[in-house]
Coordinates of C-alpha atoms in Angstrom, one line a residue:
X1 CA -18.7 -21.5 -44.4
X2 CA -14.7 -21.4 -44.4
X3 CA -14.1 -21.5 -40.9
X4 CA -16.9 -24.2 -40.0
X5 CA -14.7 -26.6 -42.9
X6 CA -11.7 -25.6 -41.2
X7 CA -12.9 -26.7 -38.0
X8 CA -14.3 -29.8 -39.9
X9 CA -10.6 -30.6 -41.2
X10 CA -9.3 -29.9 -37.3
X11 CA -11.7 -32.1 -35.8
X12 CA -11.0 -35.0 -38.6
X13 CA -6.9 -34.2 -38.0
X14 CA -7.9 -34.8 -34.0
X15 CA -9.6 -37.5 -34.6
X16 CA -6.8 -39.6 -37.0
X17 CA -4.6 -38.5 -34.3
X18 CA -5.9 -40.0 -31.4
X19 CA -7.0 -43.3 -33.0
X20 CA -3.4 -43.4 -34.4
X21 CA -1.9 -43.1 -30.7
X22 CA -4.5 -45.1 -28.8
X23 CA -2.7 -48.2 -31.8
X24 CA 0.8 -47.4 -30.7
X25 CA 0.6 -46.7 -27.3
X26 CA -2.7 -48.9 -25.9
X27 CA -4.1 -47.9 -22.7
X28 CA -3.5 -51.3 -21.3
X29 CA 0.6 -50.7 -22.2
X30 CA 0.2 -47.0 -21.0
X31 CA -0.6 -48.3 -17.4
X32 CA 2.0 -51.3 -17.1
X33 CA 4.6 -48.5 -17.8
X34 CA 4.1 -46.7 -14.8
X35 CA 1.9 -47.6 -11.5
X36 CA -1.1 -45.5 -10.2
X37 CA -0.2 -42.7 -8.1
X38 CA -3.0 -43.6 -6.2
X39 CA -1.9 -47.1 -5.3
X40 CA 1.6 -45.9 -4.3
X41 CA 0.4 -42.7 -2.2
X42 CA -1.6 -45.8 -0.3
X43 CA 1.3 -48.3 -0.2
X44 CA 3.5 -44.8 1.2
X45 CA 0.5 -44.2 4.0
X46 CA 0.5 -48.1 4.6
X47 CA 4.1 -48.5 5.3
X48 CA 5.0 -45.2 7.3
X49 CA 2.0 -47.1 9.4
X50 CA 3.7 -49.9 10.1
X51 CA 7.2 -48.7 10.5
X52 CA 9.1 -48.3 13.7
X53 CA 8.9 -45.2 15.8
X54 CA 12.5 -43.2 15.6
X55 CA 12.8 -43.4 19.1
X56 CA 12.1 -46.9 19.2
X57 CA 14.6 -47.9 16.6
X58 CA 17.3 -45.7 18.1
X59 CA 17.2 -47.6 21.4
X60 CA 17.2 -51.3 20.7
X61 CA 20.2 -53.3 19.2
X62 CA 19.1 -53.4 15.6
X63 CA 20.1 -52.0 12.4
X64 CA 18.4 -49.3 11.1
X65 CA 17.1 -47.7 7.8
X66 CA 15.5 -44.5 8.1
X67 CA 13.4 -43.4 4.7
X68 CA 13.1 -39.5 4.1
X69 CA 10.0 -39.3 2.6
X70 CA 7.3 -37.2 1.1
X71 CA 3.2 -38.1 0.0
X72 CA 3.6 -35.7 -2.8
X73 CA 6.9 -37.3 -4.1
X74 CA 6.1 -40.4 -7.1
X75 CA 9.8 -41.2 -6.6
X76 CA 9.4 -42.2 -3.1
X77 CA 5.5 -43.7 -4.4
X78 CA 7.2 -45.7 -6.8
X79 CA 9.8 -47.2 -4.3
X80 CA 6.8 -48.0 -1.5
X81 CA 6.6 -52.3 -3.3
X82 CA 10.2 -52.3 -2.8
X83 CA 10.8 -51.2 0.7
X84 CA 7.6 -52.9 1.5
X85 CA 9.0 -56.2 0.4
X86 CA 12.3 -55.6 2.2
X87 CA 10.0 -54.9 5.1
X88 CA 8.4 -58.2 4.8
X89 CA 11.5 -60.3 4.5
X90 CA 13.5 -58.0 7.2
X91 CA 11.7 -56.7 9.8
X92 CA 12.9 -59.3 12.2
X93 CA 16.5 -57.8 11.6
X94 CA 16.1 -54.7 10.5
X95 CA 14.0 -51.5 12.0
X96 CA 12.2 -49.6 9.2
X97 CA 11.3 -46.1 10.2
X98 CA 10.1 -43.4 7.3
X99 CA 10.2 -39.7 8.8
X100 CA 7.7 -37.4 6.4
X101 CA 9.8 -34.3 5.6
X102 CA 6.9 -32.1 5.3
X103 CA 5.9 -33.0 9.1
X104 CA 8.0 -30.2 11.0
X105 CA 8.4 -33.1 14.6
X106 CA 11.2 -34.2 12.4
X107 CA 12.9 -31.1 11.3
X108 CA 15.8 -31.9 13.4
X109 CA 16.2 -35.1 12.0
X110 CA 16.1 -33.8 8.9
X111 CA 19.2 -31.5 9.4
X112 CA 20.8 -33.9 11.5
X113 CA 20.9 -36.5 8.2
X114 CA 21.4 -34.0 6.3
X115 CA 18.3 -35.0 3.9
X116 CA 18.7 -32.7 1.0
X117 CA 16.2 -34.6 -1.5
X118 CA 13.3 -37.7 -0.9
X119 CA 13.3 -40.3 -1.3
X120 CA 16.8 -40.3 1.1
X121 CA 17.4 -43.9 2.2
X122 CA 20.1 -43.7 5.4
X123 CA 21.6 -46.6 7.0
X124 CA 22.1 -46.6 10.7
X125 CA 23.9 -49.0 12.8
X126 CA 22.8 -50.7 15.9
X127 CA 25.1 -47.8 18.0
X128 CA 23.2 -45.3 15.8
X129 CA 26.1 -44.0 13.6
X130 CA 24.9 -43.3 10.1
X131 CA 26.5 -46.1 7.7
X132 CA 25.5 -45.2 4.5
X133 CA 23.2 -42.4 2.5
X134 CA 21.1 -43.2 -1.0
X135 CA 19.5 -41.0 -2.7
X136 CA 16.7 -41.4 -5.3
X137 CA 15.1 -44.6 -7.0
X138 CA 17.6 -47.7 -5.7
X139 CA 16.8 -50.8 -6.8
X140 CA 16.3 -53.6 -4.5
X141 CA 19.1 -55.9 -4.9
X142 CA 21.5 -52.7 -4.2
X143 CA 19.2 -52.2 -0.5
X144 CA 19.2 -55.5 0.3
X145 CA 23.0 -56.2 -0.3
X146 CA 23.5 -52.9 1.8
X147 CA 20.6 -54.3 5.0
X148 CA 22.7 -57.5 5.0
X149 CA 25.8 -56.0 5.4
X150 CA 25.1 -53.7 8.3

């Protein structure tokens, strides 16, 4: 009889719990905080789609920047809306190529940029010298200053 009140007690503590969280952190806040995984593996799929082959990008007169990415990485997830509007507004000046780390045709490149974390964001000029090297979440003012000046 003790144990089924204390598991009673537990299951009334639970409850009070939960309904005290689901009033200070409502679902509907929960998800404006941070995006779906889901929707920015799809945006990361959807843009290494419609980037610019390496090869490609190394041979004609344009400004490159090459993403070091990885599906499994929510940084690089969460950055997909940014680079994808940068994409929108730049493509015309600016070849966007995003080499997945975890396919091994692009080892080389990997050691050659010396990508040592993802998301790695490495600006390449037209004569394909390496300009510049970010690391991490970069916000979009800081990418686009950086695309204009190369």
């Amino acid at each position: 009889m003790k144990i089924k009140n204390v598991l009673l007690n537990f299951c009334a503590i639970a409850c009070f719990l939960l309904t005290l969280f689901s009033f200070i952190y409502p679902a509907s806040a929960l998800s404006l905080r941070s995006p779906s995984s889901l929707t920015g593996l799809v945006e990361l799929k959807h843009l290494a789609k419609q980037s610019v082959a390496y090869s490609t990008a190394l041979k004609n007169p344009k400004p490159t920047l090459i993403e070091f990415y990885a599906d499994w990485c929510t940084t690089c997830q969460a950055m997909a809306p940014t680079i994808k509007a940068l994409h929108d507004s730049q493509s015309s000046q600016i070849n966007f190529v995003m080499l997945n780390i975890d396919d091994p045709q692009w080892s080389e490149q990997i050691q050659h940029y010396n990508v040592r974390s993802v998301p790695q964001f490495t600006l390449v000029s037209p004569q394909g010298i390496p300009q510049k090297t970010l690391y991490g979440k970069v916000p979009k003012a800081v990418l686009a200053n950086l695309l204009q000046q190369l």
